[in-house]
PDB file of C-alpha atoms in Angstrom:
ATOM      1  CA  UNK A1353       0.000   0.000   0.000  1.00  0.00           C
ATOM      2  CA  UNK A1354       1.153   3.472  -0.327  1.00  0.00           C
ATOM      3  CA  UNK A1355       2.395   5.858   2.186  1.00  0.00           C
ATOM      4  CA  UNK A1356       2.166   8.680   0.350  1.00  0.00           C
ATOM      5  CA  UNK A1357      -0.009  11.124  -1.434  1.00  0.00           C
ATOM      6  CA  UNK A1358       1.121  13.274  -4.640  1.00  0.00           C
ATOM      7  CA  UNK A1359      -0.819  16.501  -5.894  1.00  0.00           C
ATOM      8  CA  UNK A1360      -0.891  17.161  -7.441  1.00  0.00           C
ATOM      9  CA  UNK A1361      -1.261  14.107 -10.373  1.00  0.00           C
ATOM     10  CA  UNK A1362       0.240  15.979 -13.523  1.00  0.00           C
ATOM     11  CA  UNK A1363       1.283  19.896 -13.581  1.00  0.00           C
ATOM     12  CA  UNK A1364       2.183  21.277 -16.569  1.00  0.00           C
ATOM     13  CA  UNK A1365       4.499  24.790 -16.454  1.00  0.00           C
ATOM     14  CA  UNK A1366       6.229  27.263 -18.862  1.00  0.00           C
ATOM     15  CA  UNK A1367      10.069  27.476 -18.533  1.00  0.00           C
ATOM     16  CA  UNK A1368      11.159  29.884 -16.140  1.00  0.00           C
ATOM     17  CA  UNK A1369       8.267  29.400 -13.839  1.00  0.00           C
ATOM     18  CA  UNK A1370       8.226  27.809 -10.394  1.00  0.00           C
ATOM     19  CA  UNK A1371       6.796  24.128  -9.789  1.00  0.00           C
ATOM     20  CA  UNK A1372       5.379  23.149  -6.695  1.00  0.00           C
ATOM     21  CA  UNK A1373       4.581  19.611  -5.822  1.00  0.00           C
ATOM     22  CA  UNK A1374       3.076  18.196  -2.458  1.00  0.00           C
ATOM     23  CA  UNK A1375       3.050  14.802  -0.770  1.00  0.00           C
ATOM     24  CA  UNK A1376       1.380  13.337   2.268  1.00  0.00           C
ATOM     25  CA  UNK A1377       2.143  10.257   4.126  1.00  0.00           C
ATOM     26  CA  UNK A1378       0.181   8.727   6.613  1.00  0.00           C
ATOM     27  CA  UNK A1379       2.244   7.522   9.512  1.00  0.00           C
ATOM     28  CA  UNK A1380       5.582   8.670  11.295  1.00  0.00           C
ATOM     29  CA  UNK A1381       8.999   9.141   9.330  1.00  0.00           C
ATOM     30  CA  UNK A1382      12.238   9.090  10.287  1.00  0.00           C
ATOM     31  CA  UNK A1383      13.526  11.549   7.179  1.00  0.00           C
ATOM     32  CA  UNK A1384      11.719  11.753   3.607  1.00  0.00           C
ATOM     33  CA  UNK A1385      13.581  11.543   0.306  1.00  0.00           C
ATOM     34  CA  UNK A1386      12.459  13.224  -3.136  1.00  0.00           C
ATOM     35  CA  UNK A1387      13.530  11.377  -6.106  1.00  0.00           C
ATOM     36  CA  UNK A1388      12.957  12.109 -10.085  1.00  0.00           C
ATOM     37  CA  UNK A1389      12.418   9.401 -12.937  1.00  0.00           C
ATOM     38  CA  UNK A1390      12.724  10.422 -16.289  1.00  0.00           C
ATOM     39  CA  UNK A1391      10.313   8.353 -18.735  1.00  0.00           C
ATOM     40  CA  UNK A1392      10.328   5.051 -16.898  1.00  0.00           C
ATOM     41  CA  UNK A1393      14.161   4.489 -16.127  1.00  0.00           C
ATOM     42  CA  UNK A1394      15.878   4.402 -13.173  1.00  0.00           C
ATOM     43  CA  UNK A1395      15.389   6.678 -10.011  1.00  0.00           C
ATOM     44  CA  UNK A1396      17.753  10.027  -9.443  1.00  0.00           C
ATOM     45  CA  UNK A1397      17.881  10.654  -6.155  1.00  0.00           C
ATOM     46  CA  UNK A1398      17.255  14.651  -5.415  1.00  0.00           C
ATOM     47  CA  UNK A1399      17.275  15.521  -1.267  1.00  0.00           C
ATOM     48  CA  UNK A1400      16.775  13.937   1.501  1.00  0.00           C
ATOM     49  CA  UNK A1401      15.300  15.544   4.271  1.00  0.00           C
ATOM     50  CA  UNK A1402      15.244  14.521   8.221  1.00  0.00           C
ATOM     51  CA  UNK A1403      12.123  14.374  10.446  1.00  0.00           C
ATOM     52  CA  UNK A1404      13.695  17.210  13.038  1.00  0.00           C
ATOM     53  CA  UNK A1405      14.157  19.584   9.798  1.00  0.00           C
ATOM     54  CA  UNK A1406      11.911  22.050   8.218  1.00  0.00           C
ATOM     55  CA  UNK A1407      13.379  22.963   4.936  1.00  0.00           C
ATOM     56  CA  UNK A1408      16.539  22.127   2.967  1.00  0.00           C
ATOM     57  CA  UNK A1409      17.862  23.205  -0.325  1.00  0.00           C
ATOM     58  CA  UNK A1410      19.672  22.089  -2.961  1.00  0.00           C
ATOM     59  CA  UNK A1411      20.519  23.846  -6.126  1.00  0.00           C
ATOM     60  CA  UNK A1412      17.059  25.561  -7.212  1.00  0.00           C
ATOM     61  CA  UNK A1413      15.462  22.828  -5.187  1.00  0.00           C
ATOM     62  CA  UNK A1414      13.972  23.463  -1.865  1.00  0.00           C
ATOM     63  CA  UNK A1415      12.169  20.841   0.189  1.00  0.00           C
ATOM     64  CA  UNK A1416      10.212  21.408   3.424  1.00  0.00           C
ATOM     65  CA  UNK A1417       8.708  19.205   5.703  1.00  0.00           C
ATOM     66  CA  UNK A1418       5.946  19.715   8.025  1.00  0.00           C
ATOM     67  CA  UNK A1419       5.608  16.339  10.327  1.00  0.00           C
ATOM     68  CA  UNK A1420       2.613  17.580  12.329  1.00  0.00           C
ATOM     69  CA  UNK A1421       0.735  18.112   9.099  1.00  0.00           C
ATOM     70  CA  UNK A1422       2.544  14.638   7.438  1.00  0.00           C
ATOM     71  CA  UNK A1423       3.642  16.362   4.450  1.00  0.00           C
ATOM     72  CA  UNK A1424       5.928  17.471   2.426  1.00  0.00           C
ATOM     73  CA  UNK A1425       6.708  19.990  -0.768  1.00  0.00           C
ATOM     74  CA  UNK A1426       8.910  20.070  -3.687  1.00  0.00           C
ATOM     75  CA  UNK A1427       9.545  23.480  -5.828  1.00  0.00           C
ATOM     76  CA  UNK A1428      11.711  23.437  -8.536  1.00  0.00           C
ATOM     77  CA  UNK A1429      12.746  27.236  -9.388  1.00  0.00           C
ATOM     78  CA  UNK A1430      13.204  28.352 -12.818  1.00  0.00           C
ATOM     79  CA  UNK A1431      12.411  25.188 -14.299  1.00  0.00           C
ATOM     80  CA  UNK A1432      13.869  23.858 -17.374  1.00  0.00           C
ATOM     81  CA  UNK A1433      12.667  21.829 -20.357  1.00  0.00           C
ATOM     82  CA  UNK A1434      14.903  19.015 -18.731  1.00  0.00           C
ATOM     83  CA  UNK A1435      12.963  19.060 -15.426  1.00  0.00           C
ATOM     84  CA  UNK A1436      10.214  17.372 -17.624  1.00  0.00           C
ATOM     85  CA  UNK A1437       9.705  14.274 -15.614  1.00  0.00           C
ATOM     86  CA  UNK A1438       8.190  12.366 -12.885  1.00  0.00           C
ATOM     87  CA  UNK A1439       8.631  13.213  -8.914  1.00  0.00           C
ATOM     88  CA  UNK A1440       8.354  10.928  -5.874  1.00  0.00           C
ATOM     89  CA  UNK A1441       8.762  11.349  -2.821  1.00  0.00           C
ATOM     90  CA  UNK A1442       9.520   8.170  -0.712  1.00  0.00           C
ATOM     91  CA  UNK A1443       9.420   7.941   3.498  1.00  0.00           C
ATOM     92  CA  UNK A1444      11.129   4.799   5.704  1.00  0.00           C
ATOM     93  CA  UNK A1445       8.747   3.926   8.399  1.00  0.00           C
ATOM     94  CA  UNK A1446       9.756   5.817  11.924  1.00  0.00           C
ATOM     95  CA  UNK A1447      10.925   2.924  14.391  1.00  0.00           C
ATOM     96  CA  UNK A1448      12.223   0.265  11.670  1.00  0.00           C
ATOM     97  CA  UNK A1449      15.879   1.729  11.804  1.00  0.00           C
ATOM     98  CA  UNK A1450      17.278  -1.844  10.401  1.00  0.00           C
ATOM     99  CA  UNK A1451      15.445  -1.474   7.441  1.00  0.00           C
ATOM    100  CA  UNK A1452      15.585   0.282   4.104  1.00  0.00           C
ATOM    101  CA  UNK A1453      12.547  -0.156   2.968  1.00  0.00           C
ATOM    102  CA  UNK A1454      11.101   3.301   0.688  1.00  0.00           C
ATOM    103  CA  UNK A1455       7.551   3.930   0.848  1.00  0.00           C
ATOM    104  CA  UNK A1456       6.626   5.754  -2.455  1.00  0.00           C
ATOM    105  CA  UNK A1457       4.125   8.199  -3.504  1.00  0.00           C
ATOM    106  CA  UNK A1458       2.353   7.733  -6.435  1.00  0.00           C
ATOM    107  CA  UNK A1459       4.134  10.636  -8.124  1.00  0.00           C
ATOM    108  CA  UNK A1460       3.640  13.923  -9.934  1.00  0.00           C
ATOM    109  CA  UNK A1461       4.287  14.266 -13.781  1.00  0.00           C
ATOM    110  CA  UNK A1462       5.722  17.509 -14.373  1.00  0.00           C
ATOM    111  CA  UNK A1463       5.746  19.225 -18.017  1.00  0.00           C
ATOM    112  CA  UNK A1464       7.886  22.100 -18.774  1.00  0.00           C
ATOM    113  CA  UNK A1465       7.283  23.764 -22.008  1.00  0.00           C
ATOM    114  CA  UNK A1466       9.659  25.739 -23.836  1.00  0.00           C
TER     115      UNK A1466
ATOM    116  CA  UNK B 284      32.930   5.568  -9.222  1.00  0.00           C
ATOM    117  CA  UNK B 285      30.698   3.420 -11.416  1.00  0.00           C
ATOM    118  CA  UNK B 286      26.504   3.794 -10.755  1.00  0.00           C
ATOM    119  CA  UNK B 287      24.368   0.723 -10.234  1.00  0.00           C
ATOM    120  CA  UNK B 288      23.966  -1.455 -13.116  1.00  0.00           C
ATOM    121  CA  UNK B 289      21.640  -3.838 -13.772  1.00  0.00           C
ATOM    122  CA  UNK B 290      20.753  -6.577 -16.567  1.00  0.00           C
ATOM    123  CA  UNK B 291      19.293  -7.042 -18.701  1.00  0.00           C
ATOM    124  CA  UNK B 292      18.106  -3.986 -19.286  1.00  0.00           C
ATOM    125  CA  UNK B 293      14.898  -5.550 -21.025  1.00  0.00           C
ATOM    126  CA  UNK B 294      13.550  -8.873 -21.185  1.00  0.00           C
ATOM    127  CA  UNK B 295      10.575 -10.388 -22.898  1.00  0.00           C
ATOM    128  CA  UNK B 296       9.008 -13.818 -21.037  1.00  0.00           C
ATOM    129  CA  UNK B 297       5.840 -16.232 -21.608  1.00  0.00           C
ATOM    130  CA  UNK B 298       3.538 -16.576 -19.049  1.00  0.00           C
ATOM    131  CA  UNK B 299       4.684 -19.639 -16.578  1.00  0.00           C
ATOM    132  CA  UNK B 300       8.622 -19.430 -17.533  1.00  0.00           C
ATOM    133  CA  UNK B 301      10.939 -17.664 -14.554  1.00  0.00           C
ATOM    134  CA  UNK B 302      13.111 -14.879 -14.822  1.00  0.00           C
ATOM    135  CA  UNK B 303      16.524 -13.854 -13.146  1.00  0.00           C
ATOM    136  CA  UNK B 304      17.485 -10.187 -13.093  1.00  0.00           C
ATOM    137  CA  UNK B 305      20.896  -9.201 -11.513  1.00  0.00           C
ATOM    138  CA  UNK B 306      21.440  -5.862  -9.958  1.00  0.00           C
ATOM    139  CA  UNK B 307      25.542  -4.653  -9.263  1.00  0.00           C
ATOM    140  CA  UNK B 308      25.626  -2.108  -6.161  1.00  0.00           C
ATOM    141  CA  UNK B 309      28.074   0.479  -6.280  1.00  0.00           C
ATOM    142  CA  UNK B 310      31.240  -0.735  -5.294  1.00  0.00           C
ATOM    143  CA  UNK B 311      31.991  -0.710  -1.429  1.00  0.00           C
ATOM    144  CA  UNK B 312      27.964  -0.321  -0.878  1.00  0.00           C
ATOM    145  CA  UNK B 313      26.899  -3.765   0.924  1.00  0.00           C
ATOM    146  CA  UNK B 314      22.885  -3.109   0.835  1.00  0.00           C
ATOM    147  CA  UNK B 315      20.342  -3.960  -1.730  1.00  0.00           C
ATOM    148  CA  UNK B 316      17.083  -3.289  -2.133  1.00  0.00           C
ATOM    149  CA  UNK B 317      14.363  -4.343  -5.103  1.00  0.00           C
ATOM    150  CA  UNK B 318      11.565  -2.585  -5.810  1.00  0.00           C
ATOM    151  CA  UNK B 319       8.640  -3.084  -8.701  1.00  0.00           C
ATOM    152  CA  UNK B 320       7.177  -0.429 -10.475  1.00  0.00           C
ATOM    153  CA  UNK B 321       4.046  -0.924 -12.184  1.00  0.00           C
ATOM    154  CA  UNK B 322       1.821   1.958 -13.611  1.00  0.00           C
ATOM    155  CA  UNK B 323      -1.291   0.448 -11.277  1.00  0.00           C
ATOM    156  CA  UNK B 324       0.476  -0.224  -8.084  1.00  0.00           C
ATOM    157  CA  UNK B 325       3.298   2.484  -8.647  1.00  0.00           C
ATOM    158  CA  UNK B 326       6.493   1.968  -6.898  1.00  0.00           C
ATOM    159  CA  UNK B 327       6.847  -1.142  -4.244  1.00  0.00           C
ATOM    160  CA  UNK B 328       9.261  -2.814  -2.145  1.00  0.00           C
ATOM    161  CA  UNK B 329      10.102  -6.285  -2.715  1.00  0.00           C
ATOM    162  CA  UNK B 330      13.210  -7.378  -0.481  1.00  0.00           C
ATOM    163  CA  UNK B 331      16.133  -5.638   1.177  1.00  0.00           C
ATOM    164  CA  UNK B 332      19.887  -7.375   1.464  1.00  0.00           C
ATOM    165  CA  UNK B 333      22.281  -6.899   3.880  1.00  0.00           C
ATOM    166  CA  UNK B 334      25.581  -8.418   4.178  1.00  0.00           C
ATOM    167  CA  UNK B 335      24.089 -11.673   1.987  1.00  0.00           C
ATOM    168  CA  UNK B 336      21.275 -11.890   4.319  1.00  0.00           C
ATOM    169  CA  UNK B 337      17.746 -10.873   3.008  1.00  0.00           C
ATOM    170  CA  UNK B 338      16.833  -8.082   6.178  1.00  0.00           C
ATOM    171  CA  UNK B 339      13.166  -7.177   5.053  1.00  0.00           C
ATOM    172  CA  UNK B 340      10.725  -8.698   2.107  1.00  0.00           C
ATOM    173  CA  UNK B 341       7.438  -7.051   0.679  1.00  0.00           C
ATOM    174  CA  UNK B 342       4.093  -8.136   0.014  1.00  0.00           C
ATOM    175  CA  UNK B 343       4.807 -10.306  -2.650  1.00  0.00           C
ATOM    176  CA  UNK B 344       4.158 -14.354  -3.387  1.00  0.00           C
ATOM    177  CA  UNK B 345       6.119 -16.828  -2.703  1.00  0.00           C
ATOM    178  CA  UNK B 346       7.227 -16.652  -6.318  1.00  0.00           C
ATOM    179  CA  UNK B 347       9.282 -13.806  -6.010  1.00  0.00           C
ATOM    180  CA  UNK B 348      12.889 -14.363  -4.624  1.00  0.00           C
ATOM    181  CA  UNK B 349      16.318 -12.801  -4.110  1.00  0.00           C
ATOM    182  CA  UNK B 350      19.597 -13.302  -3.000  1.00  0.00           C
ATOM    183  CA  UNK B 351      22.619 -11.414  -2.391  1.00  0.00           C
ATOM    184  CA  UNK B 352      26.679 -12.583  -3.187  1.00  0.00           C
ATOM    185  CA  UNK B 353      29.530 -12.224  -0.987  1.00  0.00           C
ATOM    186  CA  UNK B 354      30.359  -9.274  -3.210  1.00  0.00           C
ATOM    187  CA  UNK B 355      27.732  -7.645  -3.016  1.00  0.00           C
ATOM    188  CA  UNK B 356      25.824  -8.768  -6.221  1.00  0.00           C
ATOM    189  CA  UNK B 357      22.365  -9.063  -6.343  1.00  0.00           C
ATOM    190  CA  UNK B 358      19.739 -11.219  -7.891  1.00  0.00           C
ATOM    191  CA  UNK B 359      16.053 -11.736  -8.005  1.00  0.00           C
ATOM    192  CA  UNK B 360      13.885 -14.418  -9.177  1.00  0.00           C
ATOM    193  CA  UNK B 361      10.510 -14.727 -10.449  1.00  0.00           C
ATOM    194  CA  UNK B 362       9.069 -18.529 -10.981  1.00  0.00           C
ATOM    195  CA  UNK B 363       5.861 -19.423 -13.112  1.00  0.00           C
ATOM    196  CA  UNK B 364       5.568 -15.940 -14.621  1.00  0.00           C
ATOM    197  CA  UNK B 365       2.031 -13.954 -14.557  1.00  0.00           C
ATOM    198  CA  UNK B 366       1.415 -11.616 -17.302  1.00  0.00           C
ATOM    199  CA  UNK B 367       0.457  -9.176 -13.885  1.00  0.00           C
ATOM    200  CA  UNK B 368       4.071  -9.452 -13.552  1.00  0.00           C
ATOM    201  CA  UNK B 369       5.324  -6.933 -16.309  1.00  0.00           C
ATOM    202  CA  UNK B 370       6.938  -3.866 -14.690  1.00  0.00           C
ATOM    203  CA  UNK B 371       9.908  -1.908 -14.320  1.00  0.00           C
ATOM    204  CA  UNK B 372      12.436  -3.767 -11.595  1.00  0.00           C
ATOM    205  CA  UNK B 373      14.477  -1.338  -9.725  1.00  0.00           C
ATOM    206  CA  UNK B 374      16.914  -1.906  -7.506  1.00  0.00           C
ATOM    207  CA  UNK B 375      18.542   0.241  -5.110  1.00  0.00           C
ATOM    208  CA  UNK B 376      22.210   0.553  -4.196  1.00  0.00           C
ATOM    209  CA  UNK B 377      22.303   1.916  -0.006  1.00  0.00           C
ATOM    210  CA  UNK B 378      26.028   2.199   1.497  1.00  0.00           C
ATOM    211  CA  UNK B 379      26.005   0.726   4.738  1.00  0.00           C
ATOM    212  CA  UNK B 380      23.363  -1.258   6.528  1.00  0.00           C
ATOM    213  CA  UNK B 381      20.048   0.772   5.558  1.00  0.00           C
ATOM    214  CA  UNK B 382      18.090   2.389   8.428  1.00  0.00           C
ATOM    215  CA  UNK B 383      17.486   5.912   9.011  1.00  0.00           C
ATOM    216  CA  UNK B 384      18.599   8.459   6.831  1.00  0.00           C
ATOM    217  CA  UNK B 385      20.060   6.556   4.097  1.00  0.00           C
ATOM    218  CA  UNK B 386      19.932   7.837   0.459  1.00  0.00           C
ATOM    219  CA  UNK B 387      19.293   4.876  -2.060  1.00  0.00           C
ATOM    220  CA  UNK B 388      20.904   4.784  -4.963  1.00  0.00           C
ATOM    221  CA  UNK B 389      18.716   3.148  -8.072  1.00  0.00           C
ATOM    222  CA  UNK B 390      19.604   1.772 -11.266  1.00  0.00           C
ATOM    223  CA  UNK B 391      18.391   2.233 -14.674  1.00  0.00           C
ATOM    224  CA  UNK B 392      15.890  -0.612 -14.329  1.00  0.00           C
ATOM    225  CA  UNK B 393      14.791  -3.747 -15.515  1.00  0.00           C
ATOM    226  CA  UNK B 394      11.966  -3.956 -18.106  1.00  0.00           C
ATOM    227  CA  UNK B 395      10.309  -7.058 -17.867  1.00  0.00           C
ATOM    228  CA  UNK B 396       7.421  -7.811 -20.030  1.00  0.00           C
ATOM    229  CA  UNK B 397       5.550 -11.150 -19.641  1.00  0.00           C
ATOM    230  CA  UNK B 398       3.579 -12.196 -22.970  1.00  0.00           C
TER     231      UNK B 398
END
């Protein structure tokens, strides 16, 4: 089952503008990761973001994190033509430290036109 | 340092055959995990590896099986093949012994069609 949320489903952007996507999760993290997948390959890993922190950046990423609300946002500034892909965010399961195990979202397709 | 690999990259099966993918960490990472990607159930976790031992398994039959090598190397298995069974396999690369705050690495992916 999932863990998480995405919304929303499919956003489609100009280049140049901002892209925000949000994910939920339903139960208690220890730190949640964003990842993109472009057209069906493998996962890039983006940020990863602990439960006692509210916001990271990386690049013209910036994550937050909001555990008393159980979610989380993506924006991508500036976006590109090459951010065109899909977003997940994935949580580990607060307590199970001897496991990796990645709870995903269902993802948000992102467009950017040129 | 060289990413994950995996292979084959794509694979075409008949119902009822089985089906051995292979996943290579990156080198000095000693955890594995699998996941399945399908576009109905999205992304989901089939079995962790840890040092050769298998730490954590999914919700998945009895027909879906793993191992891991002293170096590392990862396979998974899939008997008696159901056409349900088509999907991206992804496996991750993770460092040390997953657990909190571990980024996952992932390869490019197995396709895996089942005709």
């Amino acid at each position: 089952s999932q863990q998480g949320e995405e919304d929303p489903q499919a956003l489609s952007i100009q280049e140049g503008e901002n892209a925000t996507m949000n994910c939920s999760y339903k139960t208690s993290i220890n730190n949640l990761q964003w990842y993109r997948q472009n057209s069906g390959r493998g996962l890039v890993h983006l940020i990863l973001i602990r439960s006692n922190e509210r916001e990271k950046h990386s690049g013209r990423l910036r994550v937050t994190l909001d555990t008393s609300k159980k979610s989380s946002s993506l924006l991508i500034t500036a976006s590109r033509a090459a951010d065109t892909a899909s977003y997940f965010c994935a949580t580990d399961v607060s307590g199970s430290s001897n496991t990796g195990k990645l709870i995903f979202g269902q993802g948000t397709t992102l467009q950017v036109k040129p | 340092k060289a990413g994950v690999t995996q292979t084959p990259r794509y694979l075409i099966k008949t119902r009822g055959q089985q089906v051995t993918l292979s996943c290579s960490p990156i080198s000095g990472h000693r955890s594995v995990s699998w996941y399945q990607q399908t576009p109905g159930q999205g992304l989901q976790f089939l079995f962790e590896y840890f040092s050769e031992t298998q730490r954590n398994k999914g919700n998945f039959p009895g027909r879906f099986s793993g191992r891991q090598f002293s170096n590392s190397r990862s396979e998974m298995n899939v008997s008696t093949l159901e056409l349900g069974d088509s999907a991206l396999y992804l496996c991750a690369s993770i460092p040390g012994l997953a657990g909190v705050g571990e980024t996952q690495y992932f390869g490019p992916g197995t396709r895996l069609l089942v005709l």
